[in-house]
């Protein structure tokens, strides 16, 4: 379910409100009130770009974007191999693309402001569940790899990082018996990221300056 954040509060500076109150032309009032809306939308779009940029710079995201030859910069595998081959993506897969698409669809809806300077703002961003739905494990479609990064993935003891013709990714295989100790180190990823940006967008209205 998409996260919907609703903010109700003053978004126009006192000077602008007083100026609007003195106007007797409906067109002038309407145009002036649009200023607050436009600034909110502009601020939102700037923050959305910042959100996507931050997501692309998360260690897990960068590691998967770097493909089957990446280093384990996320530390989830104890420094051995990489998430792309461990998870078992195909070489041509773009696992991060669907998440970015969801973030790109984030939107803002601003109600008409009143002469008292009150604006109702509704912001929609993807929820963790939205992201989990578009991040299936390649070998288990009912399970989200993004969610498993947070709660843990099995198989590290049987994972070998080596070139292989039978590997989906080309560089990782699961073998028997177990060849190493240790376990997957789950890490914060989508859930904490979305929670952080929920708060940022809720605080956005307070930062608008006209």
Coordinates of N, CA and C in Angstrom, one line a residue:
X1 N 0.8 -1.2 0.0 CA 0.0 0.0 0.0 C 0.9 1.2 0.0
X2 N 0.6 2.1 -0.9 CA 1.3 3.4 -1.0 C 1.2 4.2 0.3
X3 N 2.3 4.8 0.7 CA 2.3 5.6 1.9 C 1.7 7.0 1.5
X4 N 0.7 7.4 2.2 CA 0.1 8.7 1.9 C 0.3 9.6 3.1
X5 N 1.0 10.7 2.9 CA 1.2 11.7 4.0 C 0.4 12.9 3.8
X6 N -0.4 13.3 4.8 CA -1.2 14.5 4.6 C -0.7 15.5 5.6
X7 N -0.5 16.7 5.1 CA 0.0 17.8 6.0 C -1.0 19.0 5.9
X8 N -1.5 19.5 7.0 CA -2.4 20.6 6.9 C -1.8 21.7 7.8
X9 N -1.6 22.9 7.2 CA -1.0 23.9 8.0 C -0.7 25.1 7.1
X10 N -0.3 26.2 7.8 CA 0.1 27.5 7.1 C 1.3 27.3 6.2
X11 N 1.2 27.7 5.0 CA 2.4 27.6 4.1 C 2.7 28.9 3.4
X12 N 2.0 30.0 3.8 CA 2.2 31.3 3.2 C 2.7 32.3 4.3
X13 N 3.7 33.1 3.9 CA 4.3 34.0 4.9 C 3.2 35.1 5.2
X14 N 3.4 35.7 6.4 CA 2.4 36.6 6.9 C 2.3 37.8 6.0
X15 N 3.4 38.3 5.4 CA 3.3 39.4 4.5 C 2.5 39.1 3.2
X16 N 2.6 37.9 2.7 CA 1.8 37.5 1.6 C 0.3 37.4 1.9
X17 N 0.0 36.8 3.1 CA -1.4 36.7 3.5 C -2.0 38.1 3.6
X18 N -1.3 39.0 4.2 CA -1.8 40.4 4.4 C -2.0 41.1 3.0
X19 N -1.1 40.8 2.1 CA -1.2 41.4 0.8 C -2.5 40.8 0.1
X20 N -2.7 39.5 0.2 CA -3.9 38.9 -0.4 C -5.2 39.5 0.2
X21 N -5.2 39.7 1.5 CA -6.4 40.2 2.2 C -6.7 41.6 1.7
X22 N -5.7 42.4 1.2 CA -6.0 43.7 0.8 C -6.5 43.7 -0.7
X23 N -6.4 42.6 -1.4 CA -6.8 42.6 -2.8 C -8.3 42.5 -2.9
X24 N -8.9 43.1 -3.9 CA -10.3 42.9 -4.2 C -10.5 42.3 -5.6
X25 N -9.5 41.9 -6.2 CA -9.6 41.3 -7.6 C -9.4 39.8 -7.5
X26 N -10.4 39.1 -7.9 CA -10.4 37.6 -7.7 C -9.2 37.0 -8.4
X27 N -8.9 37.5 -9.6 CA -7.7 36.9 -10.4 C -6.4 37.2 -9.6
X28 N -6.3 38.4 -9.1 CA -5.1 38.7 -8.3 C -4.9 37.7 -7.1
X29 N -6.0 37.5 -6.4 CA -6.0 36.6 -5.2 C -5.6 35.2 -5.7
X30 N -6.3 34.7 -6.7 CA -6.0 33.4 -7.2 C -4.5 33.2 -7.6
X31 N -4.0 34.2 -8.3 CA -2.6 34.1 -8.8 C -1.6 34.1 -7.6
X32 N -1.9 34.9 -6.6 CA -1.1 35.0 -5.4 C -1.1 33.7 -4.6
X33 N -2.3 33.1 -4.5 CA -2.3 31.9 -3.7 C -1.6 30.8 -4.4
X34 N -1.5 30.9 -5.8 CA -0.8 29.8 -6.5 C 0.7 29.8 -6.2
X35 N 1.2 30.9 -5.8 CA 2.6 31.0 -5.4 C 3.0 29.9 -4.4
X36 N 2.2 29.8 -3.3 CA 2.6 28.9 -2.3 C 2.5 27.4 -2.8
X37 N 1.5 27.1 -3.7 CA 1.4 25.8 -4.3 C 2.6 25.5 -5.1
X38 N 3.0 26.4 -5.9 CA 4.1 26.2 -6.9 C 5.4 26.0 -6.1
X39 N 5.6 26.7 -5.0 CA 6.8 26.5 -4.2 C 6.8 25.1 -3.5
X40 N 5.7 24.7 -3.1 CA 5.6 23.4 -2.5 C 5.9 22.3 -3.5
X41 N 5.4 22.4 -4.7 CA 5.6 21.4 -5.8 C 7.1 21.4 -6.1
X42 N 7.7 22.6 -6.3 CA 9.1 22.7 -6.6 C 9.9 22.1 -5.5
X43 N 9.6 22.4 -4.3 CA 10.4 21.8 -3.2 C 10.2 20.3 -3.2
X44 N 9.0 19.8 -3.4 CA 8.8 18.3 -3.4 C 9.6 17.7 -4.5
X45 N 9.6 18.2 -5.7 CA 10.4 17.6 -6.8 C 11.9 17.6 -6.5
X46 N 12.4 18.7 -5.9 CA 13.8 18.7 -5.5 C 14.1 17.6 -4.5
X47 N 13.2 17.5 -3.5 CA 13.4 16.4 -2.5 C 13.3 15.0 -3.1
X48 N 12.4 14.8 -4.0 CA 12.2 13.5 -4.7 C 13.5 13.2 -5.4
X49 N 14.1 14.1 -6.1 CA 15.4 13.8 -6.8 C 16.5 13.5 -5.7
X50 N 16.4 14.2 -4.6 CA 17.4 13.9 -3.5 C 17.2 12.5 -3.0
X51 N 15.9 12.1 -2.8 CA 15.6 10.8 -2.3 C 16.1 9.7 -3.2
X52 N 15.9 9.8 -4.5 CA 16.3 8.8 -5.5 C 17.8 8.8 -5.5
X53 N 18.5 9.9 -5.5 CA 19.9 10.0 -5.5 C 20.5 9.2 -4.2
X54 N 19.9 9.5 -3.1 CA 20.3 8.8 -1.8 C 20.1 7.3 -1.9
X55 N 19.0 6.9 -2.5 CA 18.7 5.4 -2.6 C 19.8 4.8 -3.5
X56 N 20.1 5.5 -4.6 CA 21.1 4.9 -5.5 C 22.5 4.8 -4.9
X57 N 22.7 5.6 -3.8 CA 24.0 5.6 -3.1 C 24.1 4.7 -1.9
X58 N 23.0 4.0 -1.6 CA 23.0 3.0 -0.5 C 23.9 1.9 -0.8
X59 N 24.7 1.4 0.1 CA 25.7 0.3 -0.2 C 25.0 -0.9 -0.9
X60 N 23.9 -1.4 -0.4 CA 23.2 -2.5 -1.1 C 22.9 -2.2 -2.5
X61 N 22.3 -1.0 -2.7 CA 21.9 -0.6 -4.1 C 23.2 -0.5 -5.0
X62 N 24.2 0.1 -4.5 CA 25.4 0.3 -5.3 C 26.0 -1.1 -5.7
X63 N 26.0 -2.0 -4.7 CA 26.6 -3.3 -4.9 C 25.9 -4.1 -6.0
X64 N 24.5 -4.0 -5.9 CA 23.7 -4.8 -6.9 C 23.8 -4.1 -8.3
X65 N 23.9 -2.8 -8.3 CA 24.0 -2.0 -9.6 C 25.4 -2.4 -10.3
X66 N 26.4 -2.7 -9.5 CA 27.7 -3.0 -10.0 C 27.8 -4.4 -10.6
X67 N 26.7 -5.2 -10.4 CA 26.6 -6.5 -11.1 C 27.4 -7.6 -10.5
X68 N 27.6 -8.7 -11.3 CA 28.2 -9.9 -10.7 C 29.7 -9.8 -10.4
X69 N 30.3 -8.7 -10.8 CA 31.8 -8.6 -10.5 C 32.0 -7.6 -9.4
X70 N 30.9 -7.1 -8.7 CA 31.0 -6.2 -7.7 C 31.8 -6.7 -6.4
X71 N 32.2 -5.8 -5.6 CA 32.7 -6.2 -4.3 C 31.6 -6.1 -3.3
X72 N 31.7 -6.8 -2.2 CA 30.7 -6.9 -1.1 C 30.7 -5.6 -0.2
X73 N 30.5 -4.5 -0.8 CA 30.6 -3.2 -0.1 C 29.5 -3.1 1.0
X74 N 28.4 -3.8 0.9 CA 27.4 -3.8 2.0 C 27.8 -4.6 3.2
X75 N 28.8 -5.4 3.1 CA 29.3 -6.2 4.3 C 28.3 -7.4 4.6
X76 N 27.3 -7.6 3.8 CA 26.3 -8.6 4.1 C 26.9 -10.0 4.0
X77 N 27.9 -10.2 3.2 CA 28.5 -11.5 2.9 C 29.9 -11.7 3.6
X78 N 30.1 -10.8 4.5 CA 31.4 -10.9 5.2 C 32.6 -10.5 4.3
X79 N 32.3 -9.7 3.2 CA 33.3 -9.3 2.3 C 33.6 -10.3 1.2
X80 N 32.9 -11.4 1.1 CA 33.2 -12.4 0.1 C 32.1 -12.3 -1.0
X81 N 32.6 -12.3 -2.3 CA 31.6 -12.3 -3.4 C 30.8 -11.0 -3.4
X82 N 29.6 -11.1 -3.9 CA 28.7 -9.9 -4.0 C 27.3 -10.4 -4.0
X83 N 26.4 -9.4 -3.7 CA 25.0 -9.7 -3.6 C 24.3 -10.1 -4.9
X84 N 24.8 -9.5 -6.0 CA 24.2 -9.8 -7.3 C 24.3 -11.3 -7.6
X85 N 25.5 -11.9 -7.4 CA 25.7 -13.3 -7.7 C 25.2 -14.2 -6.6
X86 N 25.3 -13.8 -5.4 CA 24.8 -14.6 -4.3 C 23.2 -14.7 -4.3
X87 N 22.5 -13.6 -4.6 CA 21.1 -13.7 -4.8 C 20.7 -14.5 -6.0
X88 N 21.5 -14.5 -7.0 CA 21.3 -15.3 -8.2 C 20.5 -14.6 -9.3
X89 N 20.8 -13.3 -9.5 CA 20.2 -12.6 -10.6 C 20.8 -13.1 -11.9
X90 N 20.0 -13.0 -13.0 CA 20.6 -13.3 -14.3 C 21.5 -12.1 -14.7
X91 N 22.4 -12.3 -15.5 CA 23.4 -11.3 -15.9 C 22.7 -10.1 -16.5
X92 N 21.6 -10.3 -17.2 CA 20.9 -9.1 -17.9 C 19.9 -8.5 -17.0
X93 N 19.7 -8.9 -15.8 CA 18.7 -8.4 -14.9 C 19.0 -7.0 -14.4
X94 N 18.0 -6.2 -14.2 CA 18.1 -4.9 -13.6 C 17.3 -4.8 -12.3
X95 N 17.8 -5.4 -11.2 CA 17.0 -5.5 -10.0 C 16.6 -4.2 -9.4
X96 N 17.4 -3.2 -9.6 CA 17.1 -1.9 -8.9 C 16.1 -1.0 -9.7
X97 N 16.0 -1.3 -11.0 CA 15.1 -0.5 -11.9 C 13.7 -0.3 -11.4
X98 N 13.1 -1.4 -11.0 CA 11.7 -1.3 -10.5 C 11.5 -0.5 -9.3
X99 N 12.5 -0.5 -8.4 CA 12.4 0.3 -7.2 C 12.5 1.8 -7.6
X100 N 13.4 2.1 -8.5 CA 13.6 3.5 -8.9 C 12.3 4.0 -9.6
X101 N 11.7 3.1 -10.4 CA 10.4 3.5 -11.0 C 9.4 3.8 -10.0
X102 N 9.3 3.1 -8.9 CA 8.3 3.4 -7.9 C 8.6 4.7 -7.2
X103 N 9.9 5.0 -6.9 CA 10.3 6.2 -6.3 C 10.0 7.4 -7.2
X104 N 10.2 7.2 -8.5 CA 9.9 8.3 -9.5 C 8.4 8.6 -9.6
X105 N 7.6 7.7 -9.2 CA 6.1 7.9 -9.3 C 5.6 8.6 -8.1
X106 N 6.4 8.9 -7.1 CA 6.0 9.7 -5.9 C 5.4 11.0 -6.4
X107 N 4.4 11.4 -5.7 CA 3.7 12.7 -6.2 C 3.2 13.5 -5.0
X108 N 2.9 14.7 -5.4 CA 2.3 15.7 -4.4 C 1.0 16.2 -4.9
X109 N 0.1 16.4 -4.1 CA -1.2 17.0 -4.4 C -1.4 18.2 -3.4
X110 N -1.6 19.4 -3.9 CA -1.8 20.5 -3.1 C -3.2 21.1 -3.3
X111 N -3.9 21.3 -2.2 CA -5.3 21.8 -2.3 C -5.2 23.3 -2.5
X112 N -6.3 23.9 -2.9 CA -6.3 25.4 -3.0 C -6.1 26.1 -1.7
X113 N -5.2 27.0 -1.6 CA -5.0 27.8 -0.4 C -6.1 28.7 -0.1
X114 N -6.3 29.0 1.1 CA -7.3 30.0 1.5 C -6.6 31.3 1.8
X115 N -7.4 32.4 2.0 CA -6.8 33.7 2.3 C -6.2 33.7 3.7
X116 N -6.5 32.7 4.5 CA -5.8 32.6 5.8 C -4.5 31.9 5.7
X117 N -4.1 31.4 4.5 CA -2.8 30.8 4.3 C -2.7 29.4 4.6
X118 N -3.9 28.7 4.6 CA -3.9 27.2 4.9 C -3.9 26.4 3.6
X119 N -2.9 25.5 3.6 CA -2.8 24.6 2.4 C -2.9 23.1 2.9
X120 N -3.6 22.3 2.2 CA -3.6 20.9 2.5 C -2.8 20.2 1.5
X121 N -1.8 19.5 2.0 CA -0.8 18.8 1.1 C -0.9 17.3 1.3
X122 N -1.0 16.6 0.2 CA -1.0 15.1 0.2 C 0.2 14.6 -0.6
X123 N 1.1 13.9 0.0 CA 2.2 13.3 -0.6 C 2.1 11.8 -0.7
X124 N 2.4 11.2 -1.8 CA 2.3 9.8 -2.0 C 3.7 9.3 -2.4
X125 N 4.2 8.3 -1.5 CA 5.5 7.7 -1.8 C 5.3 6.2 -1.7
X126 N 6.1 5.4 -2.3 CA 5.9 3.9 -2.2 C 6.2 3.4 -0.7
X127 N 5.4 2.5 -0.3 CA 5.6 1.8 1.0 C 6.7 0.7 0.8
X128 N 7.2 0.3 1.9 CA 8.1 -0.9 1.8 C 7.4 -2.1 1.2
X129 N 6.1 -2.3 1.4 CA 5.4 -3.4 0.8 C 5.3 -3.2 -0.7
X130 N 5.2 -2.0 -1.2 CA 5.2 -1.8 -2.6 C 6.5 -2.2 -3.2
X131 N 7.6 -1.9 -2.6 CA 8.9 -2.2 -3.1 C 9.1 -3.8 -3.0
X132 N 8.7 -4.4 -1.9 CA 8.8 -5.8 -1.8 C 8.1 -6.6 -2.9
X133 N 7.0 -6.0 -3.3 CA 6.2 -6.7 -4.4 C 6.9 -6.7 -5.7
X134 N 7.8 -5.7 -6.0 CA 8.5 -5.6 -7.3 C 10.0 -6.1 -7.2
X135 N 10.3 -6.8 -6.1 CA 11.7 -7.3 -6.0 C 11.7 -8.7 -5.6
X136 N 11.1 -9.6 -6.5 CA 11.1 -11.0 -6.3 C 12.5 -11.7 -6.4
X137 N 12.7 -12.7 -5.6 CA 13.9 -13.5 -5.8 C 13.8 -14.2 -7.1
X138 N 14.9 -14.3 -7.9 CA 14.8 -14.9 -9.2 C 14.4 -16.4 -9.2
X139 N 14.7 -17.0 -8.1 CA 14.4 -18.4 -8.0 C 13.2 -18.7 -7.0
X140 N 12.6 -17.7 -6.5 CA 11.5 -17.8 -5.6 C 10.6 -16.6 -5.7
X141 N 9.8 -16.5 -6.7 CA 9.0 -15.2 -7.0 C 8.2 -14.7 -5.8
X142 N 7.8 -15.6 -4.9 CA 6.9 -15.2 -3.8 C 7.7 -14.5 -2.7
X143 N 9.0 -14.4 -2.8 CA 9.9 -13.9 -1.7 C 10.6 -12.6 -2.3
X144 N 10.7 -11.6 -1.5 CA 11.4 -10.4 -1.9 C 12.8 -10.4 -1.5
X145 N 13.7 -10.2 -2.5 CA 15.1 -10.1 -2.1 C 15.4 -8.8 -1.3
X146 N 14.7 -7.7 -1.6 CA 14.9 -6.5 -0.8 C 14.5 -6.7 0.7
X147 N 13.5 -7.4 0.9 CA 13.0 -7.7 2.3 C 14.0 -8.7 2.9
X148 N 14.5 -9.7 2.2 CA 15.4 -10.6 2.8 C 16.8 -10.0 3.1
X149 N 17.2 -9.0 2.4 CA 18.4 -8.2 2.8 C 18.3 -7.7 4.2
X150 N 17.0 -7.4 4.6 CA 16.8 -6.8 5.9 C 16.7 -7.9 7.0
X151 N 16.1 -9.1 6.6 CA 15.8 -10.1 7.6 C 16.8 -11.3 7.5
X152 N 17.5 -11.4 6.4 CA 18.5 -12.5 6.3 C 18.2 -13.4 5.1
X153 N 19.3 -13.9 4.5 CA 19.2 -14.9 3.4 C 20.1 -16.1 3.7
X154 N 19.6 -17.3 3.4 CA 20.3 -18.5 3.7 C 21.2 -18.8 2.5
X155 N 22.1 -19.8 2.8 CA 23.0 -20.3 1.7 C 24.4 -19.8 1.6
X156 N 24.8 -18.9 2.5 CA 26.1 -18.3 2.4 C 27.2 -19.4 2.5
X157 N 26.9 -20.4 3.3 CA 27.9 -21.5 3.5 C 28.2 -22.3 2.3
X158 N 27.2 -22.3 1.4 CA 27.3 -23.1 0.1 C 27.7 -22.2 -1.1
X159 N 27.8 -20.9 -0.8 CA 28.0 -20.0 -1.9 C 29.5 -19.9 -2.3
X160 N 29.7 -20.1 -3.6 CA 31.1 -20.0 -4.2 C 31.1 -18.9 -5.3
X161 N 32.0 -17.9 -5.1 CA 32.1 -16.8 -6.1 C 33.1 -17.2 -7.1
X162 N 32.7 -17.7 -8.2 CA 33.6 -18.1 -9.3 C 32.9 -18.1 -10.6
X163 N 33.6 -17.9 -11.7 CA 33.1 -18.0 -13.0 C 32.5 -19.4 -13.3
X164 N 31.3 -19.4 -13.8 CA 30.6 -20.7 -14.0 C 29.6 -20.6 -15.1
X165 N 29.6 -21.5 -16.1 CA 28.7 -21.5 -17.2 C 27.3 -21.9 -16.7
X166 N 27.1 -22.5 -15.6 CA 25.8 -22.9 -15.1 C 25.2 -21.8 -14.2
X167 N 26.0 -20.8 -13.9 CA 25.5 -19.7 -13.0 C 24.6 -18.8 -13.7
X168 N 23.5 -18.4 -13.1 CA 22.6 -17.4 -13.7 C 23.3 -16.1 -13.9
X169 N 24.1 -15.7 -12.9 CA 24.8 -14.4 -12.9 C 26.1 -14.5 -13.7
X170 N 26.6 -15.7 -13.8 CA 27.9 -16.0 -14.4 C 29.1 -16.1 -13.5
X171 N 28.9 -15.7 -12.2 CA 30.0 -15.7 -11.3 C 29.7 -16.3 -9.9
X172 N 28.5 -16.9 -9.7 CA 28.2 -17.4 -8.4 C 27.5 -18.7 -8.5
X173 N 27.8 -19.7 -7.7 CA 27.1 -21.0 -7.6 C 26.9 -21.4 -6.2
X174 N 25.9 -22.2 -6.0 CA 25.6 -22.9 -4.7 C 26.1 -24.3 -4.8
X175 N 27.0 -24.8 -3.9 CA 27.5 -26.1 -4.0 C 27.3 -26.8 -2.7
X176 N 27.5 -28.1 -2.7 CA 27.4 -29.0 -1.5 C 28.8 -29.7 -1.4
X177 N 29.3 -30.0 -0.2 CA 28.7 -29.6 1.1 C 29.1 -28.1 1.4
X178 N 28.8 -27.8 2.6 CA 29.1 -26.4 3.1 C 30.6 -26.2 3.1
X179 N 31.0 -25.0 2.6 CA 32.4 -24.8 2.4 C 32.9 -23.7 3.3
X180 N 32.0 -23.0 4.1 CA 32.5 -21.9 5.0 C 31.5 -21.8 6.1
X181 N 32.0 -21.2 7.2 CA 31.1 -20.8 8.3 C 30.6 -19.4 8.1
X182 N 29.9 -19.0 9.1 CA 29.4 -17.6 9.0 C 28.0 -17.6 8.4
X183 N 27.3 -16.5 8.6 CA 25.9 -16.3 8.0 C 25.7 -14.9 7.5
X184 N 24.7 -14.8 6.7 CA 24.4 -13.6 6.1 C 24.1 -12.5 7.1
X185 N 24.7 -11.3 6.9 CA 24.5 -10.2 7.9 C 23.4 -9.3 7.4
X186 N 22.2 -9.5 7.9 CA 21.1 -8.7 7.4 C 21.4 -7.2 7.8
X187 N 20.9 -6.3 7.0 CA 21.2 -4.9 7.2 C 20.0 -4.0 6.9
X188 N 20.0 -2.8 7.4 CA 18.9 -1.9 7.1 C 18.9 -1.6 5.6
X189 N 17.7 -1.5 5.0 CA 17.6 -1.2 3.6 C 16.3 -0.4 3.3
X190 N 15.4 -1.0 2.7 CA 14.2 -0.3 2.2 C 13.3 0.3 3.3
X191 N 13.0 -0.5 4.3 CA 12.1 -0.1 5.4 C 12.6 1.1 6.1
X192 N 13.8 1.1 6.5 CA 14.4 2.3 7.2 C 14.5 3.5 6.3
X193 N 14.8 3.3 5.0 CA 15.0 4.3 4.0 C 13.6 5.0 3.8
X194 N 12.6 4.3 3.6 CA 11.2 4.8 3.4 C 10.8 5.6 4.7
X195 N 11.0 5.0 5.8 CA 10.6 5.7 7.1 C 11.3 7.0 7.2
X196 N 12.6 7.1 6.9 CA 13.3 8.3 6.9 C 12.7 9.4 6.0
X197 N 12.4 9.0 4.8 CA 11.8 9.9 3.9 C 10.4 10.3 4.1
X198 N 9.6 9.4 4.8 CA 8.3 9.8 5.3 C 8.4 11.0 6.2
X199 N 9.4 11.0 7.1 CA 9.6 12.1 8.1 C 10.0 13.3 7.3
X200 N 10.9 13.2 6.4 CA 11.4 14.3 5.6 C 10.3 15.1 4.9
X201 N 9.4 14.3 4.3 CA 8.3 14.9 3.5 C 7.3 15.5 4.5
X202 N 7.1 14.9 5.6 CA 6.2 15.5 6.6 C 6.7 16.8 7.1
X203 N 8.0 16.9 7.2 CA 8.6 18.2 7.7 C 8.7 19.2 6.5
X204 N 8.5 18.8 5.3 CA 8.8 19.7 4.2 C 8.0 21.0 4.2
X205 N 6.7 20.9 4.6 CA 5.8 22.1 4.5 C 6.3 23.2 5.5
X206 N 6.9 22.8 6.6 CA 7.4 23.8 7.5 C 8.6 24.6 7.0
X207 N 9.3 24.0 6.0 CA 10.5 24.6 5.5 C 10.3 25.6 4.3
X208 N 9.0 25.6 3.8 CA 8.8 26.4 2.7 C 8.8 27.9 3.1
X209 N 9.6 28.7 2.3 CA 9.7 30.1 2.5 C 9.4 30.8 1.2
X210 N 8.5 31.8 1.4 CA 8.0 32.5 0.2 C 8.6 33.9 0.3

